[in-house]
Coordinates of C-alpha atoms in Angstrom, one line a residue:
Chain A
M24 CA 110.8 117.3 133.1
T25 CA 114.4 118.2 132.2
D26 CA 115.0 120.7 129.5
P27 CA 117.3 119.0 126.9
H28 CA 119.0 122.3 126.4
R29 CA 120.3 122.1 130.0
T30 CA 121.8 118.6 129.9
P31 CA 125.6 118.5 130.2
P32 CA 126.9 119.4 126.7
G33 CA 129.4 116.5 126.6
L34 CA 126.8 113.8 127.5
P35 CA 126.2 111.5 124.6
L36 CA 122.6 111.2 123.6
A37 CA 122.6 107.5 124.4
S38 CA 123.5 108.3 128.0
L39 CA 120.7 110.8 128.5
P40 CA 118.3 109.9 131.3
D41 CA 114.8 108.8 130.2
T42 CA 113.3 112.1 131.2
D43 CA 115.7 114.0 129.0
L44 CA 115.2 111.6 126.1
D45 CA 111.5 112.0 126.5
A46 CA 111.8 115.8 126.5
L47 CA 113.9 115.6 123.3
L48 CA 111.3 113.4 121.7
R49 CA 108.6 115.8 122.6
S50 CA 110.4 118.9 121.5
A51 CA 109.3 120.1 118.1
P52 CA 111.8 119.6 115.4
G53 CA 110.8 122.9 113.8
P54 CA 107.7 124.5 112.4
A55 CA 106.3 123.8 109.0
P56 CA 107.5 126.1 106.2
E57 CA 105.6 129.4 106.3
D58 CA 104.3 129.0 102.8
F59 CA 103.1 125.5 103.4
A60 CA 99.4 126.2 103.7
D61 CA 99.5 128.5 100.6
R62 CA 101.1 125.6 98.6
V63 CA 98.4 123.2 99.8
L64 CA 95.7 125.7 98.7
Q65 CA 97.4 126.2 95.4
R66 CA 97.3 122.4 94.8
L67 CA 93.7 122.4 95.8
G68 CA 93.0 125.0 93.2
A69 CA 95.2 123.4 90.6
Q70 CA 93.6 120.0 90.7
P71 CA 90.4 119.3 88.9
Q72 CA 87.4 119.3 91.2
A73 CA 86.5 115.7 90.3
A74 CA 89.9 114.6 91.6
L75 CA 89.2 116.2 94.9
S76 CA 85.6 115.6 95.4
P77 CA 84.5 112.6 97.5
P78 CA 84.3 109.4 95.4
A79 CA 80.9 108.2 94.5
A80 CA 79.5 105.4 96.6
P81 CA 80.9 102.1 95.4
Q82 CA 78.6 100.1 93.2
A83 CA 77.7 96.6 94.2
G84 CA 79.3 95.3 91.0
P85 CA 79.5 95.7 87.2
R86 CA 76.4 95.3 85.1
W87 CA 77.4 92.0 83.5
R88 CA 77.7 90.5 86.9
H89 CA 74.1 91.3 87.7
L90 CA 73.0 89.8 84.4
A91 CA 75.0 86.7 85.0
E92 CA 73.5 86.3 88.4
R93 CA 70.0 86.7 87.0
A94 CA 70.7 84.2 84.2
A95 CA 72.0 81.7 86.7
L96 CA 68.9 82.1 88.8
V97 CA 66.5 81.7 85.9
G98 CA 68.5 78.7 84.6
A99 CA 68.5 76.9 88.0
A100 CA 64.8 77.6 88.4
A101 CA 64.1 76.1 85.0
L102 CA 66.2 73.1 85.7
G103 CA 64.4 72.5 89.0
V104 CA 61.0 72.8 87.3
G105 CA 62.2 70.3 84.6
Q106 CA 63.3 67.8 87.3
V107 CA 59.9 68.1 89.0
L108 CA 58.1 67.5 85.7
A109 CA 60.3 64.6 84.9
F110 CA 59.5 63.0 88.2
I111 CA 55.8 63.5 87.7
F112 CA 56.1 62.1 84.1
G113 CA 58.0 59.1 85.5
L114 CA 55.3 58.4 88.1
W115 CA 52.6 58.7 85.4
A116 CA 54.5 56.4 83.0
A117 CA 55.0 53.8 85.8
T118 CA 51.4 53.8 86.8
A119 CA 50.1 53.9 83.2
T120 CA 52.1 50.7 82.2
A121 CA 51.0 48.9 85.4
Chain B
M26 CA 87.3 131.5 114.0
R27 CA 87.0 128.4 116.1
P28 CA 88.3 125.1 114.7
D29 CA 84.9 123.5 114.6
T30 CA 83.5 126.5 112.8
L31 CA 86.4 126.3 110.3
L32 CA 85.7 122.7 109.8
H33 CA 82.0 123.4 109.2
H34 CA 82.9 126.0 106.6
A35 CA 85.5 123.7 105.0
R36 CA 83.0 120.9 104.7
Q37 CA 80.9 123.3 102.7
G38 CA 83.7 123.8 100.3
D39 CA 85.3 126.9 101.8
R40 CA 88.9 126.6 100.8
Q41 CA 90.0 129.6 102.9
A42 CA 88.6 128.0 106.0
F43 CA 90.4 124.8 105.1
G44 CA 93.6 126.8 104.7
Q45 CA 93.1 128.0 108.3
L46 CA 92.7 124.4 109.3
V47 CA 96.0 123.5 107.5
R48 CA 97.8 126.3 109.4
L49 CA 96.4 125.0 112.7
H50 CA 97.5 121.5 112.1
Q51 CA 100.6 121.7 109.9
D52 CA 103.2 121.8 112.7
G53 CA 101.7 118.7 114.2
V54 CA 101.7 116.9 110.9
F55 CA 105.3 117.9 110.2
G56 CA 106.3 116.8 113.7
F57 CA 104.7 113.4 113.3
L58 CA 106.3 112.8 109.9
W59 CA 109.7 114.0 111.3
R60 CA 109.4 111.5 114.1
M61 CA 108.7 108.8 111.5
G62 CA 112.3 109.3 110.4
L63 CA 111.4 110.8 107.0
R64 CA 113.5 113.4 105.3
R65 CA 112.4 117.0 105.0
A66 CA 111.5 116.9 101.3
V67 CA 109.5 113.7 101.8
I68 CA 107.8 115.2 104.9
D69 CA 106.7 118.2 102.9
E70 CA 105.3 116.1 100.1
L71 CA 103.5 113.7 102.4
A72 CA 102.1 116.5 104.5
Q73 CA 100.6 118.1 101.4
E74 CA 99.2 114.8 100.3
A75 CA 97.6 114.3 103.7
F76 CA 95.9 117.6 103.6
L77 CA 94.7 117.1 100.1
R78 CA 93.2 113.7 101.1
A79 CA 91.6 115.3 104.1
W80 CA 90.0 117.9 101.9
A81 CA 88.8 115.3 99.4
H82 CA 87.3 113.1 102.2
L83 CA 86.0 115.7 104.6
D84 CA 82.5 114.3 104.1
R85 CA 83.7 111.0 105.7
Y86 CA 85.1 112.6 108.8
D87 CA 82.8 112.1 111.8
P88 CA 83.5 114.5 114.6
A89 CA 81.6 112.2 117.0
R90 CA 84.2 109.5 116.5
A91 CA 87.5 111.4 116.7
A92 CA 89.1 114.8 116.8
F93 CA 90.0 116.2 113.4
S94 CA 93.7 116.1 114.4
T95 CA 93.3 112.4 115.2
W96 CA 91.7 111.7 111.8
L97 CA 94.3 113.7 110.1
L98 CA 97.1 111.9 111.8
A99 CA 95.6 108.6 110.8
I100 CA 95.8 109.8 107.2
C101 CA 99.4 110.8 107.8
R102 CA 100.3 107.5 109.3
H103 CA 98.9 105.6 106.4
L104 CA 100.8 107.7 103.9
A105 CA 104.0 107.5 106.0
L106 CA 103.8 103.7 106.3
N107 CA 103.2 103.4 102.5
E108 CA 106.2 105.6 101.9
L109 CA 108.4 103.5 104.2
G110 CA 107.1 100.3 102.6
R111 CA 108.2 101.4 99.2
A112 CA 111.2 99.8 97.5
G113 CA 114.3 101.7 98.1
H114 CA 113.3 103.2 101.4
R115 CA 115.7 101.3 103.7
L116 CA 115.2 101.2 107.5
E117 CA 118.8 102.5 107.8
Q118 CA 118.0 105.6 105.9
P119 CA 120.6 108.2 106.6
A120 CA 119.3 111.3 108.3
D121 CA 121.0 113.6 105.9
D122 CA 118.2 116.0 106.4
E123 CA 118.5 119.2 104.5
D124 CA 117.5 121.2 107.4
P125 CA 116.9 124.8 106.2
A126 CA 118.0 126.1 109.5
A127 CA 121.4 124.4 109.2
A128 CA 122.9 127.3 107.4
D129 CA 122.3 129.4 110.5
D130 CA 124.4 127.1 112.7
A131 CA 127.4 129.4 112.7
G132 CA 125.4 132.1 114.5
S133 CA 123.5 129.9 116.9
P134 CA 124.2 129.7 120.6
P135 CA 126.0 126.5 121.7
E136 CA 122.9 125.2 123.5
A137 CA 120.8 125.6 120.4
L138 CA 123.5 123.9 118.4
Q139 CA 123.7 121.1 120.9
H140 CA 120.0 120.6 120.8
K141 CA 120.0 120.6 117.0
R142 CA 122.7 118.0 116.9
R143 CA 120.8 115.8 119.4
Q144 CA 117.7 116.1 117.3
Q145 CA 119.7 115.0 114.2
Q146 CA 121.0 112.0 116.2
L147 CA 117.6 111.2 117.4
H148 CA 116.2 111.5 113.9
A149 CA 118.8 109.1 112.6
A150 CA 118.1 106.6 115.4
L151 CA 114.3 106.9 114.8
A152 CA 114.9 106.1 111.1
R153 CA 116.5 102.8 112.0
L154 CA 113.5 101.6 114.0
P155 CA 110.9 99.3 112.4
A156 CA 108.0 101.4 111.0
A157 CA 105.5 100.2 113.6
Q158 CA 107.7 101.3 116.4
R159 CA 108.3 104.6 114.8
S160 CA 104.7 105.2 114.4
V161 CA 103.7 104.5 118.0
L162 CA 106.6 106.7 119.2
A163 CA 105.7 109.5 116.8
L164 CA 102.1 109.5 117.9
A165 CA 102.8 109.1 121.7
Y166 CA 105.2 112.0 121.8
L167 CA 103.1 114.3 119.6
R168 CA 101.6 117.0 121.8
E169 CA 100.7 114.5 124.5
L170 CA 98.2 112.8 122.3
P171 CA 96.0 110.7 124.6
L172 CA 96.8 107.0 124.7
A173 CA 93.2 106.3 123.6
D174 CA 93.8 108.3 120.4
V175 CA 97.1 106.5 119.7
A176 CA 95.3 103.2 120.1
R177 CA 92.5 104.3 117.8
I178 CA 95.0 105.4 115.1
E179 CA 97.1 102.3 115.4
G180 CA 94.1 100.1 115.5
I181 CA 95.2 98.2 118.6
S182 CA 94.2 98.2 122.3
E183 CA 95.7 100.7 124.8
D184 CA 97.5 97.9 126.5
A185 CA 99.1 96.9 123.2
V186 CA 100.1 100.5 122.6
K187 CA 101.8 100.5 126.0
Q188 CA 103.7 97.3 125.2
R189 CA 104.7 98.5 121.7
L190 CA 105.8 101.9 123.2
H191 CA 108.0 100.2 125.7
R192 CA 109.6 98.0 123.1
A193 CA 110.0 101.1 120.8
R194 CA 111.8 103.0 123.6
L195 CA 114.2 100.1 124.2
A196 CA 114.9 99.9 120.5
L197 CA 115.5 103.6 120.3
R198 CA 118.0 103.4 123.2
A199 CA 119.7 100.5 121.4
A200 CA 119.8 102.5 118.2
L201 CA 121.3 105.5 120.0
E202 CA 123.9 103.4 121.7
N203 CA 124.9 101.6 118.5
P204 CA 125.0 104.3 115.8
P205 CA 125.7 103.0 112.2

């Protein structure tokens, strides 16, 4: 791999061979600031623990939603039972009049 | 202390151990964000945010699935793409990087100056690429990150990474040949 420092000084970047461009892309642009880790730790210390602790497992849904689902289930069941009873009553009424 | 030991301690809430992890990975994070065409001040802010998120979600990290650096880069990529997607962050963002080392230019050897100028040109060209192309370039040229890891972070197949990388290189060439 060619060292980008050693390419001809006057050669425009667009004219660099692929290998040199690759080398330039790989070369580190510069280290992180020396105090970076300290600043991260400061922010860790400054923020409330709740903000940095893992979030609680998501709940399946709000409470009202559970209640609505149960009410819908009970209502549908009652409607179904009513339909069956109406059918039986209809049969009984038909046979009774005959 | 070994990185996996540091990670073990950090997961138990040891901030100093996490600080050591930050020092181990900070240059890679900065390098990735620089290749994403972001400015120095934004890079610093996003890098901090990435490490804060990593700390907050350490319990979600699974060493069996990916290296810590890969997981961290995935967080960085997410933050960088969000940043680039925000209103006001144009693709043709000028690379007016406030390089702290710029003040030392006068005393630098010509080769170092040349290298720095080329890096600035490269940074400006990277900043003109679509975010997806920057991302794959930034990952692929970061410490020889394996293609499989690039694919995992990008969420695409290795073949798709190769294709995207090829297109990104062509686009980078075009951006270098046609400066704004």
